[in-house]
Short mmCIF file of C-alpha atoms in Angstrom, two decimals:
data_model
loop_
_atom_site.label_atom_id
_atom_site.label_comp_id
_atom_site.label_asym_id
_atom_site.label_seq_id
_atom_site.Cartn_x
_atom_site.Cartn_y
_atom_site.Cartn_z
CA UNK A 60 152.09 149.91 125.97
CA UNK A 61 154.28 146.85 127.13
CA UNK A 62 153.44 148.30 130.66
CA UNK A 63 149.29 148.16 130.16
CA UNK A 64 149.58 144.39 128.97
CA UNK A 65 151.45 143.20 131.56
CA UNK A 66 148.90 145.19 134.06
CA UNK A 67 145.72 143.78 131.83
CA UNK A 68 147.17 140.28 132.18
CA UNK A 69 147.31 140.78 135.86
CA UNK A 70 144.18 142.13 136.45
CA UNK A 71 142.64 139.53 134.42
CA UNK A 72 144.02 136.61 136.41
CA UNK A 73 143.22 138.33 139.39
CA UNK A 74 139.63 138.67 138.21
CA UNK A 75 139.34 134.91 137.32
CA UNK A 76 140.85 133.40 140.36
CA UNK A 77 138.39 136.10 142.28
CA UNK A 78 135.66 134.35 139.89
CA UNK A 79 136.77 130.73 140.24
CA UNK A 80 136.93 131.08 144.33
CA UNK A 81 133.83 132.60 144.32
CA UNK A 82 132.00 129.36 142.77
CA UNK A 83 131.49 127.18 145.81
CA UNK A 84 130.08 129.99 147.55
CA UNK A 85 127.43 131.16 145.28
CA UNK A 86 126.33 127.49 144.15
CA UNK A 87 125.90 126.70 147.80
CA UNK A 88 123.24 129.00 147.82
CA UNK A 89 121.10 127.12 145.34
CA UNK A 90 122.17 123.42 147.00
CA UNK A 91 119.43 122.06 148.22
CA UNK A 92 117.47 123.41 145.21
CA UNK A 93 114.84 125.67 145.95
CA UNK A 94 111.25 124.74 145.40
CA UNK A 95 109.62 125.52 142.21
CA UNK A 96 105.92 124.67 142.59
CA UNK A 97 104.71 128.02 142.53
CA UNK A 98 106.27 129.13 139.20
CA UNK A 99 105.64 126.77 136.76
CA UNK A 100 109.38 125.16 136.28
CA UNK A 101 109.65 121.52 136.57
CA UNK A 102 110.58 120.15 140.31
CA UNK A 103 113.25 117.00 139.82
CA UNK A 104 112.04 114.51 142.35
CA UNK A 105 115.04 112.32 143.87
CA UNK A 106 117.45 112.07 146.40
CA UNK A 107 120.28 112.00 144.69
CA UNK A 108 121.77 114.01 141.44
CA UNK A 109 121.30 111.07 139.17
CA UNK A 110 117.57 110.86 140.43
CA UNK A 111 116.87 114.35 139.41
CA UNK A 112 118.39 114.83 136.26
CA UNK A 113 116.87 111.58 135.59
CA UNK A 114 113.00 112.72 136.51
CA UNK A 115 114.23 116.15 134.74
CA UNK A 116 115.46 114.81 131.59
CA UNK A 117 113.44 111.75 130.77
CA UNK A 118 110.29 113.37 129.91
CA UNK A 119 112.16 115.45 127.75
CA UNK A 120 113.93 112.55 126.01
CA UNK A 121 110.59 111.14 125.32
CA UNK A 122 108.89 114.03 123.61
CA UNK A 123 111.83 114.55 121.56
CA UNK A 124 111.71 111.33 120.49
CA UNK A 125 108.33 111.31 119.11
CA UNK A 126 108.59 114.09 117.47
CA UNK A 127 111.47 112.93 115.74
CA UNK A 128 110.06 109.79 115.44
CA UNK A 129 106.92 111.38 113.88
CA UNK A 130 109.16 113.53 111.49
CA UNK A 131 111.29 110.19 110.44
CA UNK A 132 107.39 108.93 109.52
CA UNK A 133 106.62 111.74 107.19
CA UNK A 134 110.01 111.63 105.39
CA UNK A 135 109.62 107.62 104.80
CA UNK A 136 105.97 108.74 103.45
CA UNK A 137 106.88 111.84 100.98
CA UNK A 138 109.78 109.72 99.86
CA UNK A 139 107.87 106.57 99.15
CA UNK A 140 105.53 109.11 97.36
CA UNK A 141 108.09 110.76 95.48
CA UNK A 142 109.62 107.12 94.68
CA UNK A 143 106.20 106.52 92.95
CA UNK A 144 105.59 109.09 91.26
CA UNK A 145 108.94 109.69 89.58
CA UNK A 146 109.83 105.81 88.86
CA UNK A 147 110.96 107.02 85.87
CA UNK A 148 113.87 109.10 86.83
CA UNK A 149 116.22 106.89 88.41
CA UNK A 150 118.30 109.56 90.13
CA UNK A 151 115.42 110.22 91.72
CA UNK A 152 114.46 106.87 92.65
CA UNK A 153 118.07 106.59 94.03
CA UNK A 154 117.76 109.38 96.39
CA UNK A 155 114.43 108.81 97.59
CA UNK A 156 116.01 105.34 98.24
CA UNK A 157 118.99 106.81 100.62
CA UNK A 158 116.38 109.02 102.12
CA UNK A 159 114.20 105.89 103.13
CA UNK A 160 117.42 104.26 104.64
CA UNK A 161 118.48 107.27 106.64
CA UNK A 162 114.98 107.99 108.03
CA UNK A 163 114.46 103.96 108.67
CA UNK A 164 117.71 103.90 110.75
CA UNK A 165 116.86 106.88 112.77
CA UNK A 166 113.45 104.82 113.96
CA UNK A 167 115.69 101.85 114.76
CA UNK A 168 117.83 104.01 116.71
CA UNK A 169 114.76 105.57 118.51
CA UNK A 170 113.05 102.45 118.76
CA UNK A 171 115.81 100.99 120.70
CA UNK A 172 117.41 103.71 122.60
CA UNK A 173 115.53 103.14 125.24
CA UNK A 174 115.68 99.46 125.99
CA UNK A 175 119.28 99.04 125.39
CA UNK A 176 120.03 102.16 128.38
CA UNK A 177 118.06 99.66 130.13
CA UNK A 178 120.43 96.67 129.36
CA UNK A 179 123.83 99.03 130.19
CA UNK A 180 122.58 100.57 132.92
CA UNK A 181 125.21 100.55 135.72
CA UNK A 182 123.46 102.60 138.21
CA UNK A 183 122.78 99.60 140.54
CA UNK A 184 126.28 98.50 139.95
CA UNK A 185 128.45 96.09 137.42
CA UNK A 186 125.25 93.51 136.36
CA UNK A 187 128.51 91.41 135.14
CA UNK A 188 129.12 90.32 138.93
CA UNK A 189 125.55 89.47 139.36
CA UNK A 190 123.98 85.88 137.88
CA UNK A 191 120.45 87.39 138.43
CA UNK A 192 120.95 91.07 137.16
CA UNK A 193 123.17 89.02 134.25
CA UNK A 194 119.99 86.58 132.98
CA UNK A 195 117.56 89.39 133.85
CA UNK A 196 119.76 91.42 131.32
CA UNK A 197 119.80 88.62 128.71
CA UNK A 198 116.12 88.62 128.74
CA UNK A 199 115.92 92.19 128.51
CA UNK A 200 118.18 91.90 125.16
CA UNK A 201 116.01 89.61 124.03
CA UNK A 202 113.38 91.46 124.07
CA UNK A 203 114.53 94.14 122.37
CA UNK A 204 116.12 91.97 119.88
CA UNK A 205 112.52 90.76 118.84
CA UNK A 206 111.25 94.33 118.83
CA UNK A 207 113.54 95.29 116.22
CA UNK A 208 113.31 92.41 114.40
CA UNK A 209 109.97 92.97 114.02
CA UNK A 210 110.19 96.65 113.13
CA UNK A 211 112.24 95.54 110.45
CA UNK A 212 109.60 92.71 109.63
CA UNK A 213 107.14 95.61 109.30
CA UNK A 214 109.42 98.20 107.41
CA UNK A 215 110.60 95.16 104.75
CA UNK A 216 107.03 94.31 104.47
CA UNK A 217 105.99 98.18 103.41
CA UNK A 218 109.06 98.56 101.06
CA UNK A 219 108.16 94.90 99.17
CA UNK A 220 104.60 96.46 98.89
CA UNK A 221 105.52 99.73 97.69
CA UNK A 222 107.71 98.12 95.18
CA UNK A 223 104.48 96.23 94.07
CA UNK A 224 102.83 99.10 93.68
CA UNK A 225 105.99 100.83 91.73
CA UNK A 226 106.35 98.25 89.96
CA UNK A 227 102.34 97.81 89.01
CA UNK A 228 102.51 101.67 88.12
CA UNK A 229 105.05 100.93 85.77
CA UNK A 230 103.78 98.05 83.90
CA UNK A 231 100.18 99.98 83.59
CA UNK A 232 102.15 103.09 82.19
CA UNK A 233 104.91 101.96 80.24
CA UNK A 234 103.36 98.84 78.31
CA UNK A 235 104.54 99.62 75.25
CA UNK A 236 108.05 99.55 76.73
CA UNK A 237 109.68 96.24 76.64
CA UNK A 238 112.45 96.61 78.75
CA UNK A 239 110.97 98.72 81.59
CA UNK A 240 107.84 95.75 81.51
CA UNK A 241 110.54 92.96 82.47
CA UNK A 242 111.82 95.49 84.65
CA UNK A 243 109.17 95.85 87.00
CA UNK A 244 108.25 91.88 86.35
CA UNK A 245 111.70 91.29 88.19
CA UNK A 246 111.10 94.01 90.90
CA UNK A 247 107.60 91.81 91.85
CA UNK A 248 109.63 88.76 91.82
CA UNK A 249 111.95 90.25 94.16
CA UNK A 250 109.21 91.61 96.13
CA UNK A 251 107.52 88.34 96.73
CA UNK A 252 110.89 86.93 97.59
CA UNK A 253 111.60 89.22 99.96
CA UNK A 254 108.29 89.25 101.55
CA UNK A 255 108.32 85.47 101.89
CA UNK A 256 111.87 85.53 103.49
CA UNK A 257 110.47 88.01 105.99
CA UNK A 258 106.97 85.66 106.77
CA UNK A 259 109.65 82.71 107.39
CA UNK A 260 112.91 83.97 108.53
CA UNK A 261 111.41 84.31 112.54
CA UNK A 262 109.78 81.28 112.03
CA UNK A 263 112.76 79.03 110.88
CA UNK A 264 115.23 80.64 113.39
CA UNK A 265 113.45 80.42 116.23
CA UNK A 266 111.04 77.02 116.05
CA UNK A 267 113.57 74.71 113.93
CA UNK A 268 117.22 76.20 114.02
CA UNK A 269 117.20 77.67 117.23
CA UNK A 270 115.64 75.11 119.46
CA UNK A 271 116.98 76.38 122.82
CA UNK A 272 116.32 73.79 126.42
CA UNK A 273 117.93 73.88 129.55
CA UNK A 274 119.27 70.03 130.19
CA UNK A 275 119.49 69.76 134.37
CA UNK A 276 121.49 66.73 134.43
CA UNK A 277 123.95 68.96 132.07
CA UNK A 278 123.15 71.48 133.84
CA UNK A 279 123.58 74.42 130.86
CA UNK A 280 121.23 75.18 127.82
CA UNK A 281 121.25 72.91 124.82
CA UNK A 282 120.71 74.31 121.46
CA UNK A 283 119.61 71.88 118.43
CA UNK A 284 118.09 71.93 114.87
CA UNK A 285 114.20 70.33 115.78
CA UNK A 286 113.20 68.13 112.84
CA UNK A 287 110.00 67.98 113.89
CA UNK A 288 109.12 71.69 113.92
CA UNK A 289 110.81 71.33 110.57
CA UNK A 290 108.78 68.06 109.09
CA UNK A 291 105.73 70.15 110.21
CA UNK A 292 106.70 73.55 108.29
CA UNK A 293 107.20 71.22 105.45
CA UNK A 294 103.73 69.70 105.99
CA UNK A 295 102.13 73.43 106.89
CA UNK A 296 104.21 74.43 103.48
CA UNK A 297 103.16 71.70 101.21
CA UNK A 298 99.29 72.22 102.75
CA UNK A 299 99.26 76.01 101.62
CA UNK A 300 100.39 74.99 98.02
CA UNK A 301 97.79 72.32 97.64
CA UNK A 302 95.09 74.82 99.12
CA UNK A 303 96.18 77.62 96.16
CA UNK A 304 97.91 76.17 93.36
CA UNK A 305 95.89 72.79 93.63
CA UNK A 306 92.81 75.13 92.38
CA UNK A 307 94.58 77.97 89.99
CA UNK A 308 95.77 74.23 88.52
CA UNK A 309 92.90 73.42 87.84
CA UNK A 310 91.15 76.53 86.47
CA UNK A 311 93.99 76.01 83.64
CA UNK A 312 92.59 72.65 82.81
CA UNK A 313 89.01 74.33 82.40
CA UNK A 314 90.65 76.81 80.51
CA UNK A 315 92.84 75.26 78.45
CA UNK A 316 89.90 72.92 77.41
CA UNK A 317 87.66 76.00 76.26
CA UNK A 318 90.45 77.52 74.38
CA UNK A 319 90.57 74.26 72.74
CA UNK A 320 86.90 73.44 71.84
CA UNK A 321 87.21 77.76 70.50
CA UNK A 322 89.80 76.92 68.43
CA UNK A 323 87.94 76.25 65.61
CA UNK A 324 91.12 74.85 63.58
CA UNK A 325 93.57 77.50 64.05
CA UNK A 326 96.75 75.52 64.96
CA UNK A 327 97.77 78.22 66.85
CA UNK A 328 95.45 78.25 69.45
CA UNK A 329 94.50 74.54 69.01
CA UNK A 330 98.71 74.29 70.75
CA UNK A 331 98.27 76.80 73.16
CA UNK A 332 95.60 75.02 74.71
CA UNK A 333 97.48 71.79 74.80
CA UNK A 334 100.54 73.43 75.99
CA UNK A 335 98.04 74.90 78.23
CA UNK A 336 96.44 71.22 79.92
CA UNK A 337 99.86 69.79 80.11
CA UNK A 338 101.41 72.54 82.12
CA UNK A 339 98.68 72.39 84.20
CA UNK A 340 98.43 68.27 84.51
CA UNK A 341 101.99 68.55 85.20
CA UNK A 342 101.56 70.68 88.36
CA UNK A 343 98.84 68.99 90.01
CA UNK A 344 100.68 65.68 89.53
CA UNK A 345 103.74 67.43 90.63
CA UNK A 346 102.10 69.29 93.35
CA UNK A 347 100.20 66.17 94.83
CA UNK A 348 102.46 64.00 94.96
CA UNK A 349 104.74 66.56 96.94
CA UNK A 350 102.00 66.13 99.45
CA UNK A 351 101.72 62.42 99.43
CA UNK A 352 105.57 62.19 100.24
CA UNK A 353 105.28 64.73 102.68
CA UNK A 354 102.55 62.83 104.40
CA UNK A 355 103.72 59.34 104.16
CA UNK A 356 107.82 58.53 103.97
CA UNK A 357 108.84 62.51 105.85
CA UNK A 358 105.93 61.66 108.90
CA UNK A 359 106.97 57.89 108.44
CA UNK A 360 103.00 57.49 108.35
CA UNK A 361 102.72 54.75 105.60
#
């Protein structure tokens, strides 16, 4: 037995060095590769390895990531569903949640797979050497930094609305429930927070914090806070709340005044409309003359 082991093991080696020496003379027969247009196989085009599996490959990468793209879509949709439906159960909320997450930072990765092989490409050599390839780099960061900012501008913006809608549901179906009513009145709160951070957050970084110019007689790029992007945010700001409050302001004047003419002498209702007209006197003085000092001492108009 001892003797048929020892003759295995040499007939094995003798059949994988036979193999292995073998290799260089059967792949030559396939170098350069033969041509494939007559029987439906995809032909690389290039000169060179890299080109090939490049021209062979990348279409491939790009269907497979649409369709897991697409499949990352419908799991972000059923779960959002699900969320909805069962805001009740908060186990399932919670997993619907992580499901979200996952599927939302598969897209990012997707998103920006692309781009950033783009930015560490080395094929043309180390861009680290090269001023040019260096800035041309920078730019092409850049730009991927604002597409996935705005992806997640887009994917905050659909979770703040679904939690309107979650939290809507809730307050129309569980009324007679105190505590899930405050509930969902902080989850709109924190929607509209969140939704407001998103309109401004681009906005304030880029136009007032990050206020990037190249100085020649420094000769580098100076970056500086620019007050007057800000003073006219603050202006823009102040306008919106005079266009909307100014009026819902008002409408609580008229309606605090026929609440109070209705009241017919029930005390009651006689101080809710007072309560009523000076909340809402309050806030148009307030309001108004938050946009007479914005217009007069912050512009240094007076």
């Amino acid at each position: 037995m001892k003797h048929w082991k020892i003759f295995a093991a040499i007939s094995a080696g003798l059949l994988a060095a036979l193999v292995v020496g073998g290799i260089p003379d059967v792949s030559a027969a396939f170098v350069p590769l033969p041509d494939v247009d007559g029987i439906g196989v995809p032909n690389p085009e290039g000169d060179t390895a890299i080109q090939r599996a490049e021209s062979l490959l990348g279409p491939i990468g790009r269907t497979l990531r649409i369709v897991i793209g697409a499949i990352a879509v419908l799991l972000i949709v059923i779960s959002g569903f699900t969320m909805v439906i069962g805001g009740e159960n908060e186990e399932t909320v919670k997993t619907q949640k992580t499901s979200i997450t996952m599927a939302i930072i598969g897209l990012a990765m997707i998103s920006i797979a692309g781009p950033m092989a783009e930015i560490f490409d080395f094929r043309q050599g180390n861009f680290l050497e090269d001023p040019d390839a260096l800035v041309e780099r920078a730019k092409l960061f850049d730009d991927t930094t604002k597409i996935i900012v705005t992806f997640f501008k887009y994917v905050l913006g659909s979770l703040a609305a679904l939690m309107f809608i979650r939290a809507g549901a809730t307050m129309i179906s569980g009324s007679h429930n105190e505590e899930a009513v405050t509930q969902s009145k902080k989850s709109l709160m924190v929607g509209a927070a969140g939704l407001f951070l998103v309109l401004i957050s681009d906005l304030v970084v880029r136009n007032i914090l990050y206020d990037a110019e190249y100085n020649d007689t420094a000769s580098k790029t100076i970056v500086e806070i620019d007050q007057n992007a800000f003073i006219a945010q603050v202006v823009a700001f102040t306008n919106i709340l005079v266009t909307f409050v100014g009026p819902i302001m008002m409408l609580g004047i008229v309606i605090g005044g026929v609440v109070y003419v209705t009241s017919a002498g029930n005390e009651e209702r006689t101080n809710l409309a007072k309560k009523i007209l000076l909340n809402s006197v309050i806030g148009i003085i307030i309001i108004y003359s938050a946009f007479a000092l914005v217009s007069t001492v912050i512009t240094g108009s007076f």
